[in-house]
Every structure is written in structure tokens, then in C-alpha cells.
């Protein structure tokens, strides 16, 4: 299959029942929208393209929707926002996950307390009292060594790590990458520990957003910047995909005058499935004449 590089997302989006977008690395860098991203989505919405967000975020859907709006994306652009944290919360609340006493690892104090409300589970501050670890976030300046004692004890006690963000790294402003919770979870699995992943590339979140859109049997396009999570997950779900080069893997394409050749090498290095399309960024649309404004 030849990877297509369309002139813009708009050029292919109307082939699909809906376009589902990753958040970090595609829409924004955690602080501000990527150049042209808001304008691109507004043009897609004017063209009648249905839009949704699917994010490997440990937080629930509502706070993520609020954060996307605060960063600068009008909330009416998206029919639904689905997160890995929302998927786990729903499974706890309905009893599909039996854990009920959770030791939290969070990005900021209070994140877990907000998240657990209404789920039927409760938080504890001592690992010995827990029946699972809720791994929903880590501070941007965190390092794996800081969590070694907790993870080693969890392994010893055979506690399951419930990871609501399988990403190993996440992009930030200025092209900086920070560790994400998935790094700790993958390390724990590598040592033989019990880990339950919620989020891309695992199928339950793709099913969840399709149900929310009412497109379980529809033709969907995933737009993301992670070959390991967005592209592989879309492939497993039977969706087409568009790989954004300017996000997580931006450094691999710096100074490249042959981005498709570099992408092919990256696919081999990552042992990843091939996306259907690729663009440098969503903002490529803003450089084109907006045919929907005519």
C-alpha cells in the first residue's frame, strides 16, 4: 500500500463517516493549538465533517473537553470526546473491573480524587491497603526511578497496575518530550508485573468512541502522531489512519526533504502498520483556499 499525502485533511475527510483526532501532538502541545489547527477544524466542520477526539488521557472525558476548549478549540467542533480514563471509570462503575481500593499515581494532586468520584472505588495513601494501582498521570519532570520503590512493591504483592495512558512519551511546547504513564506500565509488564492498559492501541476505546458517534459499522479515520498507539490502534479496529509527522516523531523529520522515505524507515524501526495518509500537521489546510467559504 502506498501512503498518500493529500493536500490537506479536508481533501480526504469527506470520504469518512467521521474523523477521530488524537489530542496531544495533533491538536495542541499542552499549552496552545498548533498553528492552523483551529482553522483547519473549523473548515472541516463547515464542510459537514463529523469530528471527535480520542485521547490517551488518564482524566475523564468532561475535564478533557474543558481543557481543549480552554486551549482554544470551540467545544461545538466535536461531537464527542472519549478518553482512556473515561473508559476505565465506566468499567469500574459498572463492575467490569473488580478493583475497588486504589493507590493513585497522578500528574497533579487532586486529579485522582476528582476522577474516582461516582465510580464506587476509593483511594488510599498506603500501598499495603490497595487492591490495585491507579496509574493515571505523572508530573512532566518525573523520571522512572522515582517510582521504582512503589512498582517493585506492587510486583511483590501481585497488584495490578491500571494504566489509563499507555503512551510512553508526550510532546510539549518547544518540541520537548516528557515521560508519560505508559513508560512505567510497560516497564512493569517487562518485569513480569500485572498491568491492565486502557487507551490506544487497545480496542475498547476505539469501540467506545464509535458507539458514542453511532458509527459502529461506519467508515472512520483516525488522525494521530503515534505509530504505536494511534496508527496501530486504528489498524486493529479496522479504521483508516492519517499520521501527523509534526507531533511525537517530529525530530525524525527535521530537515527532511523526503518525508515519505523517512516515514517508511520509521515504520520499519517501530515495526508499525502503515498509515493510509500522512501530513506534516493539521494546519496545512490553513495554507489552502477554503472552498467551503465560497
Short mmCIF file of C-alpha atoms in Angstrom, two decimals:
data_model
loop_
_atom_site.label_atom_id
_atom_site.label_comp_id
_atom_site.label_asym_id
_atom_site.label_seq_id
_atom_site.Cartn_x
_atom_site.Cartn_y
_atom_site.Cartn_z
CA UNK A 1 0.00 0.00 0.00
CA UNK A 2 1.35 3.42 -0.98
CA UNK A 3 0.97 6.05 1.74
CA UNK A 4 -0.90 9.02 0.31
CA UNK A 5 -0.01 12.61 1.19
CA UNK A 6 -3.12 14.66 0.43
CA UNK A 7 -3.08 18.43 0.06
CA UNK A 8 -4.98 18.68 3.34
CA UNK A 9 -7.15 16.69 5.71
CA UNK A 10 -10.19 18.26 4.06
CA UNK A 11 -9.18 16.61 0.79
CA UNK A 12 -9.88 13.14 2.24
CA UNK A 13 -12.11 13.72 5.28
CA UNK A 14 -15.40 13.60 3.40
CA UNK A 15 -14.70 10.00 2.42
CA UNK A 16 -15.48 9.03 6.03
CA UNK A 17 -18.48 8.93 8.35
CA UNK A 18 -16.39 10.71 11.00
CA UNK A 19 -12.83 11.84 11.69
CA UNK A 20 -11.42 10.99 15.14
CA UNK A 21 -8.47 13.05 16.31
CA UNK A 22 -5.78 12.46 18.88
CA UNK A 23 -5.30 15.37 21.28
CA UNK A 24 -1.67 15.91 22.36
CA UNK A 25 0.67 16.22 19.39
CA UNK A 26 -2.15 16.70 16.87
CA UNK A 27 -4.46 19.43 18.20
CA UNK A 28 -2.13 21.11 20.71
CA UNK A 29 1.15 20.86 22.64
CA UNK A 30 -0.50 21.08 26.06
CA UNK A 31 -0.31 24.87 26.08
CA UNK A 32 -1.55 26.18 22.75
CA UNK A 33 -3.09 24.91 19.50
CA UNK A 34 -0.65 24.01 16.76
CA UNK A 35 -0.54 26.68 14.05
CA UNK A 36 -3.59 26.48 11.83
CA UNK A 37 -5.21 23.61 13.75
CA UNK A 38 -8.30 25.53 14.91
CA UNK A 39 -8.85 26.99 11.45
CA UNK A 40 -8.47 23.56 9.88
CA UNK A 41 -11.10 22.01 12.12
CA UNK A 42 -13.48 24.92 11.63
CA UNK A 43 -13.20 24.43 7.87
CA UNK A 44 -13.86 20.70 8.27
CA UNK A 45 -16.93 21.42 10.39
CA UNK A 46 -18.25 23.87 7.77
CA UNK A 47 -17.83 21.11 5.20
CA UNK A 48 -20.07 18.85 7.27
CA UNK A 49 -17.32 16.54 8.56
CA UNK A 50 -18.17 14.95 11.90
CA UNK A 51 -15.32 15.33 14.39
CA UNK A 52 -14.43 13.57 17.65
CA UNK A 53 -11.44 13.35 19.98
CA UNK A 54 -9.93 10.10 21.27
CA UNK A 55 -7.18 10.72 23.79
CA UNK A 56 -4.87 8.61 25.92
CA UNK A 57 -5.61 10.77 28.93
CA UNK A 58 -5.97 9.47 32.46
CA UNK A 59 -8.64 12.08 33.18
CA UNK A 60 -12.29 11.59 32.36
CA UNK A 61 -13.91 12.94 29.20
CA UNK A 62 -15.50 16.10 30.66
CA UNK A 63 -12.32 17.71 32.04
CA UNK A 64 -10.52 16.91 28.80
CA UNK A 65 -13.26 18.58 26.78
CA UNK A 66 -12.97 21.62 29.07
CA UNK A 67 -9.17 21.70 28.65
CA UNK A 68 -9.42 21.50 24.86
CA UNK A 69 -11.87 24.44 24.93
CA UNK A 70 -9.60 26.48 27.25
CA UNK A 71 -6.65 25.93 24.93
CA UNK A 72 -8.66 27.49 22.10
CA UNK A 73 -10.82 24.91 20.30
CA UNK A 74 -14.55 25.78 20.25
CA UNK A 75 -16.38 22.98 22.06
CA UNK A 76 -19.05 22.74 19.37
CA UNK A 77 -16.46 21.39 16.91
CA UNK A 78 -16.51 17.93 18.50
CA UNK A 79 -19.49 15.61 18.76
CA UNK A 80 -17.78 13.62 21.47
CA UNK A 81 -14.58 13.46 23.48
CA UNK A 82 -13.52 10.00 24.65
CA UNK A 83 -10.55 9.26 26.90
CA UNK A 84 -8.86 6.16 28.25
CA UNK A 85 -9.59 7.44 31.75
CA UNK A 86 -13.29 7.61 30.92
CA UNK A 87 -13.26 4.03 29.63
CA UNK A 88 -11.72 2.69 32.86
CA UNK A 89 -14.08 4.78 35.03
CA UNK A 90 -17.06 3.29 33.21
CA UNK A 91 -15.73 -0.24 33.73
CA UNK A 92 -15.21 0.39 37.46
CA UNK A 93 -18.65 1.96 37.83
CA UNK A 94 -20.35 -0.99 36.12
CA UNK A 95 -18.30 -3.68 37.86
CA UNK A 96 -16.47 -4.91 34.77
CA UNK A 97 -13.28 -4.19 36.72
CA UNK A 98 -13.40 -5.65 40.21
CA UNK A 99 -10.80 -3.40 41.90
CA UNK A 100 -12.27 -1.04 44.48
CA UNK A 101 -9.38 0.21 46.64
CA UNK A 102 -6.89 2.17 44.57
CA UNK A 103 -3.44 3.61 45.25
CA UNK A 104 -3.18 6.61 42.90
CA UNK A 105 -0.25 7.87 40.83
CA UNK A 106 -1.33 11.20 39.39
CA UNK A 107 0.06 14.16 37.48
CA UNK A 108 -1.21 16.77 39.94
CA UNK A 109 -2.60 16.44 43.46
CA UNK A 110 -6.37 16.06 43.35
CA UNK A 111 -6.57 14.54 39.84
CA UNK A 112 -7.35 11.06 41.20
CA UNK A 113 -9.83 12.33 43.79
CA UNK A 114 -11.78 14.10 41.05
CA UNK A 115 -11.58 11.04 38.80
CA UNK A 116 -12.75 8.41 41.29
CA UNK A 117 -15.95 10.25 42.31
CA UNK A 118 -19.04 8.20 41.49
CA UNK A 119 -17.13 5.09 40.40
CA UNK A 120 -17.73 3.07 43.55
CA UNK A 121 -13.98 2.82 44.20
CA UNK A 122 -11.99 4.67 46.86
CA UNK A 123 -8.43 5.92 47.15
CA UNK A 124 -5.84 5.05 49.80
CA UNK A 125 -2.47 6.62 50.57
CA UNK A 126 -0.81 3.37 51.67
CA UNK A 127 0.05 0.77 49.05
CA UNK A 128 -0.49 -2.07 51.55
CA UNK A 129 -4.21 -1.20 51.74
CA UNK A 130 -4.81 -1.20 47.97
CA UNK A 131 -6.05 -3.93 45.67
CA UNK A 132 -4.76 -2.12 42.55
CA UNK A 133 -2.71 0.88 41.46
CA UNK A 134 -4.43 3.65 39.51
CA UNK A 135 -1.72 4.96 37.17
CA UNK A 136 -3.38 7.96 35.57
CA UNK A 137 -0.59 10.54 35.21
CA UNK A 138 2.90 11.64 36.18
CA UNK A 139 4.37 15.14 36.55
CA UNK A 140 6.10 16.48 33.45
CA UNK A 141 9.51 16.43 35.17
CA UNK A 142 9.14 12.88 36.54
CA UNK A 143 11.68 10.10 35.95
CA UNK A 144 11.11 6.31 36.13
CA UNK A 145 13.49 5.93 39.08
CA UNK A 146 11.16 7.99 41.27
CA UNK A 147 8.53 5.24 41.08
CA UNK A 148 10.81 2.20 41.37
CA UNK A 149 10.05 1.51 45.04
CA UNK A 150 6.28 1.60 44.51
CA UNK A 151 6.41 -0.52 41.37
CA UNK A 152 8.73 -3.09 42.94
CA UNK A 153 6.39 -3.43 45.93
CA UNK A 154 3.37 -3.75 43.61
CA UNK A 155 5.16 -6.54 41.75
CA UNK A 156 5.97 -8.30 45.02
CA UNK A 157 2.34 -8.04 46.17
CA UNK A 158 0.97 -9.03 42.73
CA UNK A 159 -1.07 -5.85 42.48
CA UNK A 160 -2.49 -4.96 39.08
CA UNK A 161 -1.47 -1.61 37.63
CA UNK A 162 -4.50 0.01 35.96
CA UNK A 163 -2.84 2.29 33.39
CA UNK A 164 -5.13 4.87 31.81
CA UNK A 165 -2.48 6.30 29.49
CA UNK A 166 -0.39 3.74 27.55
CA UNK A 167 1.71 6.48 25.91
CA UNK A 168 5.41 6.27 26.77
CA UNK A 169 6.04 9.96 25.99
CA UNK A 170 4.05 13.08 25.21
CA UNK A 171 5.02 16.25 23.29
CA UNK A 172 5.12 19.65 24.96
CA UNK A 173 5.76 23.21 23.82
CA UNK A 174 9.05 23.83 22.03
CA UNK A 175 9.31 20.27 20.77
CA UNK A 176 10.08 18.88 24.24
CA UNK A 177 9.07 15.31 25.11
CA UNK A 178 8.11 14.25 28.63
CA UNK A 179 7.57 10.82 30.15
CA UNK A 180 4.01 9.55 30.15
CA UNK A 181 2.46 6.91 32.46
CA UNK A 182 2.74 4.21 29.82
CA UNK A 183 6.50 4.12 30.31
CA UNK A 184 6.07 2.97 33.92
CA UNK A 185 3.39 0.46 32.93
CA UNK A 186 5.44 -1.06 30.12
CA UNK A 187 8.44 -1.32 32.45
CA UNK A 188 6.23 -3.07 35.00
CA UNK A 189 4.96 -5.54 32.41
CA UNK A 190 8.55 -6.19 31.26
CA UNK A 191 9.48 -7.28 34.80
CA UNK A 192 6.52 -9.66 34.84
CA UNK A 193 4.06 -7.49 36.74
CA UNK A 194 0.30 -7.35 36.23
CA UNK A 195 -0.81 -4.45 34.02
CA UNK A 196 -4.19 -3.60 32.52
CA UNK A 197 -3.92 -0.98 29.77
CA UNK A 198 -6.76 1.37 28.90
CA UNK A 199 -6.32 3.51 25.80
CA UNK A 200 -4.91 3.37 22.31
CA UNK A 201 -3.90 0.97 20.75
CA UNK A 202 -6.26 -1.24 22.78
CA UNK A 203 -9.62 -1.87 21.18
CA UNK A 204 -12.03 -0.89 23.93
CA UNK A 205 -11.50 2.86 23.45
CA UNK A 206 -11.97 2.64 19.68
CA UNK A 207 -15.21 0.74 20.27
CA UNK A 208 -16.28 3.33 22.85
CA UNK A 209 -15.89 6.34 20.57
CA UNK A 210 -17.59 4.53 17.68
CA UNK A 211 -20.56 3.77 19.95
CA UNK A 212 -20.70 7.39 21.09
CA UNK A 213 -20.82 8.51 17.45
CA UNK A 214 -23.30 5.81 16.43
CA UNK A 215 -20.87 4.62 13.74
CA UNK A 216 -20.08 1.07 14.90
CA UNK A 217 -20.41 -0.16 11.31
CA UNK A 218 -19.22 3.06 9.68
CA UNK A 219 -16.05 4.12 7.91
CA UNK A 220 -13.81 6.04 10.33
CA UNK A 221 -10.49 7.86 10.05
CA UNK A 222 -8.06 8.14 12.98
CA UNK A 223 -5.69 11.14 12.93
CA UNK A 224 -2.71 10.76 15.24
CA UNK A 225 1.00 11.30 15.77
CA UNK A 226 1.90 7.95 17.38
CA UNK A 227 2.58 4.94 15.19
CA UNK A 228 2.49 2.70 18.26
CA UNK A 229 -0.85 3.92 19.59
CA UNK A 230 -2.91 5.89 17.05
CA UNK A 231 -1.93 4.13 13.85
CA UNK A 232 -1.61 0.61 15.26
CA UNK A 233 -4.87 1.00 17.18
CA UNK A 234 -6.75 2.22 14.13
CA UNK A 235 -5.36 -0.68 12.11
CA UNK A 236 -6.56 -3.14 14.75
CA UNK A 237 -10.01 -1.54 14.79
CA UNK A 238 -10.31 -1.73 11.00
CA UNK A 239 -10.14 2.06 10.57
CA UNK A 240 -8.10 4.08 8.09
CA UNK A 241 -5.48 6.38 9.60
CA UNK A 242 -3.58 9.61 8.99
CA UNK A 243 -0.14 10.04 10.57
CA UNK A 244 0.83 13.57 11.65
CA UNK A 245 4.61 13.95 11.33
CA UNK A 246 4.92 17.15 13.36
CA UNK A 247 3.96 15.69 16.74
CA UNK A 248 5.60 12.93 18.76
CA UNK A 249 8.04 11.96 15.99
CA UNK A 250 8.79 15.48 14.76
CA UNK A 251 12.52 15.13 15.38
CA UNK A 252 12.72 12.21 12.94
CA UNK A 253 11.55 14.51 10.14
CA UNK A 254 13.65 17.60 10.95
CA UNK A 255 15.32 18.93 7.84
CA UNK A 256 13.94 16.15 5.71
CA UNK A 257 13.33 16.81 2.03
CA UNK A 258 11.96 13.27 1.61
CA UNK A 259 9.45 12.83 4.46
CA UNK A 260 7.72 9.80 2.95
CA UNK A 261 11.02 7.93 2.71
CA UNK A 262 11.78 8.80 6.32
CA UNK A 263 8.32 7.67 7.34
CA UNK A 264 8.87 4.31 5.65
CA UNK A 265 12.10 3.85 7.64
CA UNK A 266 10.35 4.85 10.86
CA UNK A 267 7.62 2.28 10.22
CA UNK A 268 10.27 -0.42 9.91
CA UNK A 269 12.08 0.77 13.05
CA UNK A 270 8.84 0.83 15.05
CA UNK A 271 7.54 -2.41 13.47
CA UNK A 272 4.30 -0.48 13.00
CA UNK A 273 1.48 -0.81 10.46
CA UNK A 274 1.45 1.69 7.62
CA UNK A 275 -0.97 4.63 7.81
CA UNK A 276 -3.34 5.35 4.94
CA UNK A 277 -2.24 9.00 4.74
CA UNK A 278 0.31 11.39 6.19
CA UNK A 279 0.54 15.16 6.68
CA UNK A 280 3.05 17.34 8.47
CA UNK A 281 0.25 18.95 10.52
CA UNK A 282 -3.46 19.75 10.53
CA UNK A 283 -2.54 23.35 9.77
CA UNK A 284 -1.67 22.53 6.18
CA UNK A 285 -5.31 23.28 5.45
CA UNK A 286 -4.92 26.92 6.51
CA UNK A 287 -2.44 27.44 3.67
CA UNK A 288 -5.07 26.44 1.10
CA UNK A 289 -8.09 28.24 -0.28
CA UNK A 290 -11.07 27.26 1.86
CA UNK A 291 -13.55 26.02 -0.71
CA UNK A 292 -16.29 25.87 1.96
CA UNK A 293 -16.22 29.64 2.34
CA UNK A 294 -17.38 30.20 -1.23
#
